[in-house]
Short mmCIF file of C-alpha atoms in Angstrom, two decimals:
data_model
loop_
_atom_site.label_atom_id
_atom_site.label_comp_id
_atom_site.label_asym_id
_atom_site.label_seq_id
_atom_site.Cartn_x
_atom_site.Cartn_y
_atom_site.Cartn_z
CA UNK W 156 -20.82 -42.51 37.71
CA UNK W 157 -24.62 -42.45 38.05
CA UNK W 158 -25.00 -39.64 35.52
CA UNK W 159 -23.53 -41.91 32.83
CA UNK W 160 -25.83 -44.87 33.56
CA UNK W 161 -28.62 -43.78 31.19
CA UNK W 162 -26.22 -43.28 28.27
CA UNK W 163 -24.56 -46.59 29.04
CA UNK W 164 -27.91 -48.37 29.01
CA UNK W 165 -28.82 -46.96 25.63
CA UNK W 166 -25.44 -47.78 24.12
CA UNK W 167 -25.60 -51.30 25.52
CA UNK W 168 -28.69 -51.94 23.39
CA UNK W 169 -26.75 -51.09 20.25
CA UNK W 170 -24.25 -53.82 21.17
CA UNK W 171 -26.47 -56.59 19.78
CA UNK W 172 -27.11 -54.71 16.53
CA UNK W 173 -23.44 -54.01 15.70
CA UNK W 174 -20.61 -55.81 13.94
CA UNK W 175 -17.52 -57.16 15.67
CA UNK W 176 -15.66 -53.90 15.13
CA UNK W 177 -18.67 -52.00 16.49
CA UNK W 178 -18.62 -54.05 19.67
CA UNK W 179 -14.93 -53.29 20.09
CA UNK W 180 -15.65 -49.56 19.63
CA UNK W 181 -18.40 -49.82 22.25
CA UNK W 182 -16.04 -51.48 24.73
CA UNK W 183 -13.42 -48.79 24.18
CA UNK W 184 -16.07 -46.15 24.76
CA UNK W 185 -17.22 -47.72 28.03
CA UNK W 186 -13.86 -48.71 29.52
CA UNK W 187 -11.39 -46.08 28.28
CA UNK W 188 -13.65 -43.08 28.03
CA UNK W 189 -16.71 -43.12 30.22
CA UNK W 190 -15.20 -45.15 33.08
CA UNK W 191 -11.87 -43.32 33.09
CA UNK W 192 -13.53 -39.95 32.87
CA UNK W 193 -15.97 -40.74 35.70
CA UNK W 194 -13.45 -42.51 37.95
CA UNK W 195 -10.16 -40.71 37.56
CA UNK W 196 -10.12 -37.54 35.49
CA UNK W 197 -12.53 -35.52 37.58
CA UNK W 198 -10.51 -36.22 40.74
CA UNK W 199 -7.26 -35.07 39.14
CA UNK W 200 -8.70 -31.90 37.60
CA UNK W 201 -11.24 -31.12 40.36
CA UNK W 202 -11.64 -27.36 40.77
CA UNK W 203 -8.74 -26.41 38.55
CA UNK W 204 -9.35 -22.71 38.74
CA UNK W 205 -9.18 -22.69 42.57
CA UNK W 206 -5.85 -24.57 42.48
CA UNK W 207 -4.28 -22.06 40.06
CA UNK W 208 -1.63 -19.98 41.85
CA UNK W 209 -0.70 -16.61 40.36
CA UNK W 210 1.89 -14.06 41.50
CA UNK W 211 -0.62 -11.23 41.72
CA UNK W 212 -3.31 -10.03 44.07
CA UNK W 213 -5.19 -7.97 41.51
CA UNK W 214 -8.88 -8.86 41.81
CA UNK W 215 -10.13 -10.77 38.75
CA UNK W 216 -6.68 -11.30 37.22
CA UNK W 217 -6.53 -14.98 38.19
CA UNK W 218 -9.92 -15.65 36.64
CA UNK W 219 -8.95 -13.78 33.48
CA UNK W 220 -5.71 -15.77 33.12
CA UNK W 221 -7.52 -19.06 33.55
CA UNK W 222 -10.22 -18.15 31.05
CA UNK W 223 -7.60 -17.08 28.49
CA UNK W 224 -5.65 -20.37 28.78
CA UNK W 225 -8.59 -22.72 29.24
CA UNK W 226 -11.69 -21.42 27.40
CA UNK W 227 -13.22 -24.82 28.06
CA UNK W 228 -12.14 -27.23 30.78
CA UNK W 229 -10.61 -30.51 29.55
CA UNK W 230 -13.13 -32.58 31.47
CA UNK W 231 -16.09 -30.67 29.97
CA UNK W 232 -14.46 -30.91 26.55
CA UNK W 233 -14.23 -34.70 26.87
CA UNK W 234 -17.80 -34.98 28.17
CA UNK W 235 -19.01 -33.01 25.14
CA UNK W 236 -16.93 -35.24 22.89
CA UNK W 237 -18.40 -38.43 24.29
CA UNK W 238 -21.96 -37.14 23.98
CA UNK W 239 -21.53 -35.94 20.39
CA UNK W 240 -19.64 -39.10 19.33
CA UNK W 241 -22.37 -41.28 20.80
CA UNK W 242 -25.19 -39.35 19.12
CA UNK W 243 -24.93 -41.04 15.65
CA UNK W 244 -24.97 -44.46 17.35
CA UNK W 245 -28.11 -43.54 19.31
CA UNK W 246 -29.81 -42.32 16.10
CA UNK W 247 -28.95 -45.66 14.47
CA UNK W 248 -30.41 -47.46 17.50
CA UNK W 249 -33.64 -45.48 17.04
CA UNK W 250 -33.74 -46.50 13.38
CA UNK W 251 -33.22 -50.18 14.28
CA UNK W 252 -35.94 -50.14 16.90
CA UNK W 253 -38.32 -48.49 14.47
CA UNK W 254 -37.62 -51.13 11.78
CA UNK W 255 -37.99 -54.01 14.32
CA UNK W 256 -41.24 -52.61 15.61
CA UNK W 257 -42.57 -52.19 12.10
CA UNK W 258 -41.62 -55.73 11.10
CA UNK W 259 -43.08 -57.20 14.31
CA UNK W 260 -46.40 -55.59 13.38
CA UNK W 261 -46.00 -57.06 9.92
CA UNK W 262 -45.51 -60.56 11.38
CA UNK W 263 -48.69 -60.26 13.44
CA UNK W 264 -50.52 -59.12 10.32
CA UNK W 265 -49.18 -62.10 8.36
CA UNK W 266 -50.31 -64.55 11.00
CA UNK W 267 -53.87 -63.28 10.62
CA UNK W 268 -53.86 -63.74 6.85
CA UNK W 269 -54.86 -67.10 5.43
CA UNK W 270 -54.49 -66.37 1.70
CA UNK W 271 -50.79 -66.47 0.78
CA UNK W 272 -51.44 -64.83 -2.59
CA UNK W 273 -52.61 -61.62 -0.89
CA UNK W 274 -49.37 -61.20 1.03
CA UNK W 275 -47.41 -58.25 -0.36
CA UNK W 276 -44.67 -57.60 2.16
CA UNK W 277 -42.67 -59.87 4.45
CA UNK W 278 -40.08 -58.98 7.12
CA UNK W 279 -36.62 -58.81 5.62
CA UNK W 280 -34.42 -56.97 8.15
CA UNK W 281 -35.13 -58.80 11.43
CA UNK W 282 -36.12 -62.21 12.77
CA UNK W 283 -38.55 -63.21 15.49
CA UNK W 284 -35.97 -62.55 18.22
CA UNK W 285 -35.42 -58.94 17.05
CA UNK W 286 -31.91 -59.57 15.67
CA UNK W 287 -31.33 -57.47 12.55
CA UNK W 288 -29.29 -58.09 9.42
CA UNK W 289 -27.17 -55.27 8.04
CA UNK W 290 -28.50 -54.83 4.50
CA UNK W 291 -30.47 -52.34 2.52
CA UNK W 292 -31.57 -49.22 4.37
CA UNK W 293 -30.12 -50.50 7.70
CA UNK W 294 -26.70 -50.93 6.11
CA UNK W 295 -26.86 -47.38 4.76
CA UNK W 296 -27.91 -46.10 8.19
CA UNK W 297 -25.05 -47.98 9.84
CA UNK W 298 -22.48 -46.68 7.31
CA UNK W 299 -23.72 -43.10 7.74
CA UNK W 300 -23.32 -43.21 11.52
CA UNK W 301 -19.82 -44.63 11.08
CA UNK W 302 -18.88 -41.76 8.78
CA UNK W 303 -20.27 -39.17 11.20
CA UNK W 304 -18.44 -40.74 14.16
CA UNK W 305 -15.12 -40.70 12.30
CA UNK W 306 -15.64 -37.06 11.27
CA UNK W 307 -16.56 -36.10 14.80
CA UNK W 308 -13.42 -37.76 16.18
CA UNK W 309 -11.23 -35.88 13.69
CA UNK W 310 -13.04 -32.60 14.46
CA UNK W 311 -12.48 -32.98 18.23
CA UNK W 312 -8.82 -33.97 17.80
CA UNK W 313 -8.15 -30.89 15.71
CA UNK W 314 -10.36 -28.74 17.89
CA UNK W 315 -8.45 -29.75 21.01
CA UNK W 316 -5.25 -28.40 19.51
CA UNK W 317 -6.84 -25.14 18.41
CA UNK W 318 -8.57 -24.54 21.71
CA UNK W 319 -5.63 -25.24 24.01
CA UNK W 320 -2.62 -24.98 21.69
CA UNK W 321 -0.74 -27.69 23.54
CA UNK W 322 -0.73 -31.42 24.25
CA UNK W 323 1.62 -31.45 27.23
CA UNK W 324 0.14 -29.57 30.15
CA UNK W 325 2.54 -26.71 31.05
CA UNK W 326 3.46 -26.18 34.69
CA UNK W 327 3.40 -22.40 34.26
CA UNK W 328 1.29 -20.07 32.13
CA UNK W 329 2.04 -16.42 31.49
CA UNK W 330 -0.65 -13.82 30.99
CA UNK W 331 0.36 -10.73 28.99
CA UNK W 332 -0.45 -7.13 29.88
CA UNK W 333 -3.36 -7.14 27.43
CA UNK W 334 -5.37 -9.41 29.71
CA UNK W 335 -7.58 -7.20 31.77
CA UNK W 336 -7.59 -6.47 34.69
CA UNK W 337 -4.03 -7.77 35.12
CA UNK W 338 -1.26 -5.20 35.48
CA UNK W 339 1.85 -6.33 33.67
CA UNK W 340 2.97 -9.89 33.02
CA UNK W 341 1.48 -12.42 35.42
CA UNK W 342 2.76 -15.96 35.95
CA UNK W 343 0.35 -18.62 37.07
CA UNK W 344 1.29 -22.16 38.18
CA UNK W 345 -0.87 -25.21 37.41
CA UNK W 346 -1.25 -28.05 39.87
CA UNK W 347 -0.43 -31.66 38.84
CA UNK W 348 0.80 -30.88 35.32
CA UNK W 349 2.36 -34.31 34.78
CA UNK W 350 -0.76 -36.26 35.74
CA UNK W 351 -2.88 -34.04 33.52
CA UNK W 352 -0.45 -34.53 30.61
CA UNK W 353 -0.78 -38.33 30.96
CA UNK W 354 -4.59 -38.10 30.80
CA UNK W 355 -4.54 -35.66 27.87
CA UNK W 356 -2.30 -38.00 25.85
CA UNK W 357 -4.38 -41.03 26.88
CA UNK W 358 -7.72 -39.49 25.87
CA UNK W 359 -6.16 -38.24 22.62
CA UNK W 360 -4.84 -41.74 21.83
CA UNK W 361 -8.24 -43.27 22.53
CA UNK W 362 -9.90 -40.75 20.19
CA UNK W 363 -7.38 -41.58 17.43
CA UNK W 364 -7.91 -45.34 17.95
CA UNK W 365 -11.71 -44.94 17.88
CA UNK W 366 -11.53 -42.96 14.63
CA UNK W 367 -9.28 -45.55 12.99
CA UNK W 368 -11.60 -48.32 14.23
CA UNK W 369 -14.55 -46.61 12.53
CA UNK W 370 -12.63 -46.34 9.26
CA UNK W 371 -11.60 -50.01 9.41
CA UNK W 372 -15.19 -51.07 10.07
CA UNK W 373 -16.39 -49.06 7.06
CA UNK W 374 -13.81 -50.70 4.81
CA UNK W 375 -14.65 -54.12 6.25
CA UNK W 376 -18.34 -53.68 5.45
CA UNK W 377 -17.72 -52.34 1.98
CA UNK W 378 -15.36 -55.16 0.98
CA UNK W 379 -17.47 -57.89 2.59
CA UNK W 380 -20.60 -56.72 0.77
CA UNK W 381 -18.67 -56.51 -2.52
CA UNK W 382 -17.34 -60.01 -1.97
CA UNK W 383 -20.82 -61.38 -1.21
CA UNK W 384 -22.30 -59.72 -4.24
CA UNK W 385 -19.55 -61.11 -6.51
CA UNK W 386 -20.09 -64.58 -5.04
CA UNK W 387 -23.83 -64.44 -5.66
CA UNK W 388 -23.42 -63.19 -9.22
CA UNK W 389 -20.85 -65.97 -10.03
CA UNK W 390 -23.26 -68.63 -8.71
CA UNK W 391 -26.37 -67.31 -10.49
CA UNK W 392 -24.81 -66.86 -13.98
CA UNK W 393 -24.10 -70.57 -14.75
CA UNK W 394 -27.61 -71.48 -13.58
CA UNK W 395 -29.13 -68.91 -15.95
CA UNK W 396 -27.08 -70.28 -18.86
CA UNK W 397 -28.15 -73.87 -18.11
CA UNK W 398 -31.80 -72.87 -17.78
CA UNK W 399 -31.64 -70.95 -21.05
CA UNK W 400 -30.17 -73.87 -23.00
CA UNK W 401 -32.62 -76.38 -21.51
CA UNK W 402 -35.81 -74.46 -22.05
CA UNK W 403 -35.25 -72.24 -25.11
CA UNK W 404 -35.86 -74.24 -28.33
CA UNK W 405 -34.68 -71.33 -30.42
CA UNK W 406 -31.22 -71.27 -28.87
CA UNK W 407 -28.38 -71.90 -31.39
CA UNK W 408 -27.24 -75.48 -31.89
CA UNK W 409 -23.91 -76.40 -30.34
CA UNK W 410 -21.30 -78.82 -31.41
CA UNK W 411 -20.67 -82.20 -29.66
CA UNK W 412 -17.71 -80.84 -27.68
CA UNK W 413 -19.66 -77.74 -26.55
CA UNK W 414 -22.71 -79.83 -25.62
CA UNK W 415 -20.59 -82.19 -23.49
CA UNK W 416 -18.88 -79.22 -21.79
CA UNK W 417 -22.20 -77.48 -21.16
CA UNK W 418 -23.73 -80.73 -19.83
CA UNK W 419 -20.81 -81.21 -17.42
CA UNK W 420 -21.01 -77.59 -16.17
CA UNK W 421 -24.74 -77.78 -15.68
CA UNK W 422 -24.59 -81.09 -13.86
CA UNK W 423 -21.81 -79.74 -11.63
CA UNK W 424 -23.98 -76.76 -10.60
CA UNK W 425 -26.91 -78.90 -9.49
#
């Protein structure tokens, strides 16, 4: 599992800059994809081509049958899937580190300034500990990487069906006469078809779950931001009305009932 350590270290840094759903997605990626692929899948598949038994002795026919049925090995397909799915998250991590580094330089610059009136920019995405807040350009970056991850999951789920044409691993594959250099129909028998079927279904289910998790996280962020914006607008509007009626001498006169109602509302918002 040493070859996965570098990717795991990078993804672990994203953990502190993600939402709750993002942390769940990260745990699913570590436990049910990287760990399972490194610990169990490779041992079951192993050298699949060497374990393929065919009822022919024609040189090259066995390799041709295997290549026709499995253009890409399942293990290599899943490795490619993990790497491509993780790429948007790593790009987001790079964006976060760039923003944090920029704002840390900004803080050092602010500490050297003594005149507050000359300060033009202040950090708004991160604090002194490097913890970021999802808003503005960082929120857009986070949403974009979620969209790309969901699209990649769907693409690999569909691609798995078009590449292999099956979900349940068959115990026997038949190569037609058109496969060169085979002579006639050739039957080849696959080792451990049941175990391989279990892992195929498991990895497919994890991909579906990860894609759904990305969609749920997108909806959660959209609705939470809409709710916060609506709450801020509802709080700021009464204060603007009260300020307008207190300071503007040209505002229209109100009746006794309206003045009492306005006074009660303004006093309640203080």
